[in-house]
Every structure is written in C-alpha cells, then in structure tokens.
C-alpha cells in the first residue's frame, strides 16, 4: 500500500483496513498495533465507530537543549510513543448545536469533558489558570479554527465547526520531557482540520507546523517549535535538524550506517519526576527565556549593534541568534573567516560569540541584580521592569545572564559539530563504530554538563540516571526536554543480541528505579524505559 498522498509535503493518510499498509515504508507501527484497540475503545465509549484516527508521536531531543527559542538549530527524533485521537464527526446539517465530547483511555488522570462550540464561529475560550488536560485539546482546536478561517473565511468566519466525539489514547509519558503536550496538540489540530475539511483535503506539513508551533503560547508557555516539528516531520532512520531561521523547518538527517552486527539505539529513561511546564514556568522555563533575551540585549548594547528581529514574534526584543547575525553583519570585513552557511563557518561564528560573551559578561559569572542589568542596558529600573520583567510571570533573586548565554552558544556549537560528525561519517566508505559512538557520546555528555552547570536545568535524579548509564555501556547520556525532572536519553550501541542495550536497561532498573521507587510495578517500568529508533511523524488513519 502507498499513502493517499505520496507527496512528502503533505501529511500522509492511510486506509486502516488495507493489510498491505504494514509494508508502507514510513507508516507508523500504530497502524497495526494500536489502532484496532483504539477503535474498540471508541465503540465501547460511544456505541459506534469513529470516522478516522489522527496520530502524532512524541519526540526525544538528542542534542540542542534550550536553544530553540534563541533560534538555533536542534537535533531531535520522533519516538514510537504517540497520541492517537479517534474522531467521529457530527455534521452541522445533523446537529444545530455543535459540541465536542472528550474521553481518554486513562480515565483516572484525564476525566471526560464536554463543551459547546460558539454558534457564531468565534474561537473557544482557554483559561490558562486552570490546569486541565482539556486545555491542550482546546489549544489544538483554537489554532485549527484560526487556520480554517484563514483558508475558508467565507465559511468559518460566520459558522461554528462541526461537533465531534473524540477518544484519546496516548503512551507518551506525561511530564517526562518527551513532547506529550505537543503530541496531543498536533494530533488534535490535524483531527479538527480533517473533521471540517473532509477526507479529500491534503494538509501541508508546513501549515500544520506553522499553526501548532504557537499553540502552547495560549497556555503561557513560550516554546520554540521543536517538539511540533519533530512530531510532524518524523522519518524512519533519520534524526531531524530543526532550524528556526530564516524559517521554521525540519530537515531529515540520516543516521550513519553501522556494520552489520551493530546499530544505533537510544534508551530513553524517565526519572519519574513529573514537571508541569505551566506550574513551574515562573522560576524555570519562562525565566530562562527572559534571561537569554536580556543577555542578547546587553551584548547588543555593549558592542553597539542594532538587532533585526522578527516583527511577527510575540517577543519583540531580539535573541542571541539575532545578536550574532547583527554583530557579524556589522563586522563582516573584520572577522577572520568567511561568513556563510557552511558547517566550518557556523563553527567559527559560534566560537566568536563565546569569546564576546566572556569579554562582555564574564565579570558577573554568578549573576546580575536587576539594578546591574538596567545599568548595562542604560535604562531606568522602571523601564527595565516594564520592558523585560513583564514579558512573562517570573520570579528570581539573581539573573544569571552569563551562564545562560554561554550555554546557548556552546550548545548551538555542539549541534553543529554533531551535524559535522554525521556528514563526515556518512561520507566514509566504512564506518568506524567506536569512533562514531565515542565522538557523538562526548558531544552529548558535554551538553549534559552545560545543562547542569550553566543552564541549571538538571536534577539529582537526572544526574543519577546519566551516571549509571555511562558506567554500564552508554557512550553519551544527557537530559532531554526542558529538564528539572522528566527524561534522559542515552546513546547505546545495540550489538549482537542487543546485549549492550539490555545491560544498560538492567543497570538502570536495579540501581535507580528499584532503589528510588521500591514499590515500582512492572507496568510503570515498561513505560519508564523506552528503547527507541526514529519513527514516522503525524498522519491520518481513515477507518
């Protein structure tokens, strides 16, 4: 079987009844393993069959942490853990009072919900002060409706969306840093568009990414779009280089081919410390966003450059990528290397930025007070508070500008060096397994040290999992996702009979999980440890 659209620009559609779909090169395993169970659960819940299932996977970020919102490239891959939304559409002609009914397989954690759709076609209200899983559904609904108004204004500006019954089933661990919120938002957005535009509408991947990348902003979380890009563009056998300048896009990067007896595997291990990004944003995620914005503006002031930043951004202050571009544009004739998009030039650019960071901010390695920052920005404390500290709700004692800027530039450099390693390894006629694993692992380990020491987003549990894995066969171990809990990712060579993978897994179980959680069940363990290769991205299963 082939997908309903063979054009890689569009979200693929599959016929779930076609057994030959198993042979589809990039069809998710969910097609045969999970969808029949989701359909059965939908029928048990609603008494009839769904029309289709929207699928979007979680993701693990291999390297490039907390640099997406500074517009530097990152390197994630899609997981074989996903969100499936089975949907039955109730056409407006059949129902003049459209509503959406939500059900979830995990009824204890995610209770059922029902809400009416505004009859005048206005968007549904989202209250970010209420922590409820249905808010993530509403984010997907909200951006999908805006998109429908964009492509069919004559229809959706004046009438409501179709009502529907929805059954959600996901196995991306919540709060684990593996993109569970993005998986549901992408699946919901895809499902809402399909439910209203019909079976024949081909949804461009670029459009789905554009609208979902800002969906969580309506919950007060200023994410950068990496999670959505990985979920939508996932491809077997490839990582994804997600870039943000000059536009948000995902480019598949093929993993090097190992010798016949070896393969590239990643173990994703959840600390089981759940982190709610919204509840902790003021001291964690959003505070870091503000700190790196301040760092960019201090550097720009110090070096006398004017940043040209995206006027469509909801944060019109510029970031560390904007500063780099402005500085290099001003001093193009003075730098000692050619400025272009080659890997060598990008390495030189980032190494220069690290030098400038040290020169400008290195005398305040332990942090700046608000008074010191306002002085560096040559503005009053009142102006600084109004222009920077009210971008998002944040709380702090010291603003650690130097550490945050150094992490961003050094982490961006590690991503480029990883791309260089992949490129050089793929060009070799015979891959040296040990050399590749060792070099890639060192880059991952350097990322973890930076996240721990400079960005301060690691935790005791993350550090322990990384230590155990490295002592038992992992070449590279680091946190993945926002941090402060959540998950870790480990580069483990899968040798004959998977011996290395099993050894690392058993060490994690015995030395972390059974000690940290003595009463842990096998079901929790099975969800906590994922052995992963790259999986396909978002798609529709027609029932």
PDB file of C-alpha atoms in Angstrom, residues 59 61 64-76 179 181-182 185-186 208-218 220-232 241-250 277 285-286 288-289 292-293 310 313-315 319 321 392 455 481-482:
ATOM      1  CA  UNK A  59       9.943  13.094  20.495  1.00  0.00           C
ATOM      2  CA  UNK A  61      15.853  15.640  21.658  1.00  0.00           C
ATOM      3  CA  UNK A  64      20.412  21.094  21.433  1.00  0.00           C
ATOM      4  CA  UNK A  65      18.615  21.885  24.676  1.00  0.00           C
ATOM      5  CA  UNK A  66      17.034  25.275  25.461  1.00  0.00           C
ATOM      6  CA  UNK A  67      18.339  26.883  22.284  1.00  0.00           C
ATOM      7  CA  UNK A  68      15.251  26.599  20.078  1.00  0.00           C
ATOM      8  CA  UNK A  69      13.757  29.798  21.453  1.00  0.00           C
ATOM      9  CA  UNK A  70      17.036  31.529  20.629  1.00  0.00           C
ATOM     10  CA  UNK A  71      16.539  30.364  17.002  1.00  0.00           C
ATOM     11  CA  UNK A  72      19.455  27.910  16.939  1.00  0.00           C
ATOM     12  CA  UNK A  73      19.073  24.509  15.301  1.00  0.00           C
ATOM     13  CA  UNK A  74      18.350  21.381  17.344  1.00  0.00           C
ATOM     14  CA  UNK A  75      18.521  17.646  16.620  1.00  0.00           C
ATOM     15  CA  UNK A  76      15.523  15.570  17.806  1.00  0.00           C
ATOM     16  CA  UNK A 179       6.697  16.124  23.963  1.00  0.00           C
ATOM     17  CA  UNK A 181       1.708  18.087  25.104  1.00  0.00           C
ATOM     18  CA  UNK A 182       2.884  18.663  21.530  1.00  0.00           C
ATOM     19  CA  UNK A 185      -1.868  19.312  20.200  1.00  0.00           C
ATOM     20  CA  UNK A 186      -0.581  18.164  16.793  1.00  0.00           C
ATOM     21  CA  UNK A 208       0.438  22.116  10.394  1.00  0.00           C
ATOM     22  CA  UNK A 209       3.827  23.058  11.844  1.00  0.00           C
ATOM     23  CA  UNK A 210       3.230  26.785  11.469  1.00  0.00           C
ATOM     24  CA  UNK A 211      -0.036  26.768  13.391  1.00  0.00           C
ATOM     25  CA  UNK A 212       0.821  24.214  16.086  1.00  0.00           C
ATOM     26  CA  UNK A 213       4.211  25.771  16.915  1.00  0.00           C
ATOM     27  CA  UNK A 214       2.447  28.649  18.692  1.00  0.00           C
ATOM     28  CA  UNK A 215      -0.419  26.666  20.237  1.00  0.00           C
ATOM     29  CA  UNK A 216       1.062  26.383  23.738  1.00  0.00           C
ATOM     30  CA  UNK A 217       1.557  30.137  23.857  1.00  0.00           C
ATOM     31  CA  UNK A 218      -2.149  30.303  24.720  1.00  0.00           C
ATOM     32  CA  UNK A 220       1.525  30.893  28.784  1.00  0.00           C
ATOM     33  CA  UNK A 221       4.382  28.608  27.699  1.00  0.00           C
ATOM     34  CA  UNK A 222       6.721  30.210  25.178  1.00  0.00           C
ATOM     35  CA  UNK A 223       8.007  27.099  23.416  1.00  0.00           C
ATOM     36  CA  UNK A 224      10.083  27.381  20.264  1.00  0.00           C
ATOM     37  CA  UNK A 225       8.517  24.865  17.842  1.00  0.00           C
ATOM     38  CA  UNK A 226      10.991  21.994  18.067  1.00  0.00           C
ATOM     39  CA  UNK A 227       8.536  19.499  19.570  1.00  0.00           C
ATOM     40  CA  UNK A 228       5.920  20.124  16.905  1.00  0.00           C
ATOM     41  CA  UNK A 229       8.472  19.912  14.073  1.00  0.00           C
ATOM     42  CA  UNK A 230       9.751  16.555  15.314  1.00  0.00           C
ATOM     43  CA  UNK A 231       6.227  15.215  15.777  1.00  0.00           C
ATOM     44  CA  UNK A 232       5.057  16.252  12.306  1.00  0.00           C
ATOM     45  CA  UNK A 241      17.669  19.077  12.056  1.00  0.00           C
ATOM     46  CA  UNK A 242      15.042  21.576  13.150  1.00  0.00           C
ATOM     47  CA  UNK A 243      16.026  25.125  12.238  1.00  0.00           C
ATOM     48  CA  UNK A 244      14.271  28.394  13.027  1.00  0.00           C
ATOM     49  CA  UNK A 245      15.993  30.972  10.799  1.00  0.00           C
ATOM     50  CA  UNK A 246      15.070  32.197   8.266  1.00  0.00           C
ATOM     51  CA  UNK A 247      12.003  29.971   8.788  1.00  0.00           C
ATOM     52  CA  UNK A 248      10.895  27.086  10.963  1.00  0.00           C
ATOM     53  CA  UNK A 249      11.601  23.834   9.130  1.00  0.00           C
ATOM     54  CA  UNK A 250      12.751  20.254   9.724  1.00  0.00           C
ATOM     55  CA  UNK A 277       5.789  23.410  32.494  1.00  0.00           C
ATOM     56  CA  UNK A 285      11.314  27.708  31.646  1.00  0.00           C
ATOM     57  CA  UNK A 286       9.996  31.240  31.253  1.00  0.00           C
ATOM     58  CA  UNK A 288      15.361  31.162  31.208  1.00  0.00           C
ATOM     59  CA  UNK A 289      13.639  32.657  28.153  1.00  0.00           C
ATOM     60  CA  UNK A 292      18.621  34.878  27.347  1.00  0.00           C
ATOM     61  CA  UNK A 293      16.631  37.804  25.892  1.00  0.00           C
ATOM     62  CA  UNK A 310      11.200  39.118  13.689  1.00  0.00           C
ATOM     63  CA  UNK A 313       7.255  37.492  17.115  1.00  0.00           C
ATOM     64  CA  UNK A 314       5.288  37.865  20.309  1.00  0.00           C
ATOM     65  CA  UNK A 315       8.572  38.876  21.974  1.00  0.00           C
ATOM     66  CA  UNK A 319      17.569  36.904  20.948  1.00  0.00           C
ATOM     67  CA  UNK A 321      20.858  34.462  17.312  1.00  0.00           C
ATOM     68  CA  UNK A 392       6.054  36.547  31.339  1.00  0.00           C
ATOM     69  CA  UNK A 455      21.560  26.389  32.470  1.00  0.00           C
ATOM     70  CA  UNK A 481      13.314  18.147  27.160  1.00  0.00           C
ATOM     71  CA  UNK A 482      13.094  21.110  29.461  1.00  0.00           C
TER      72      UNK A 482
END
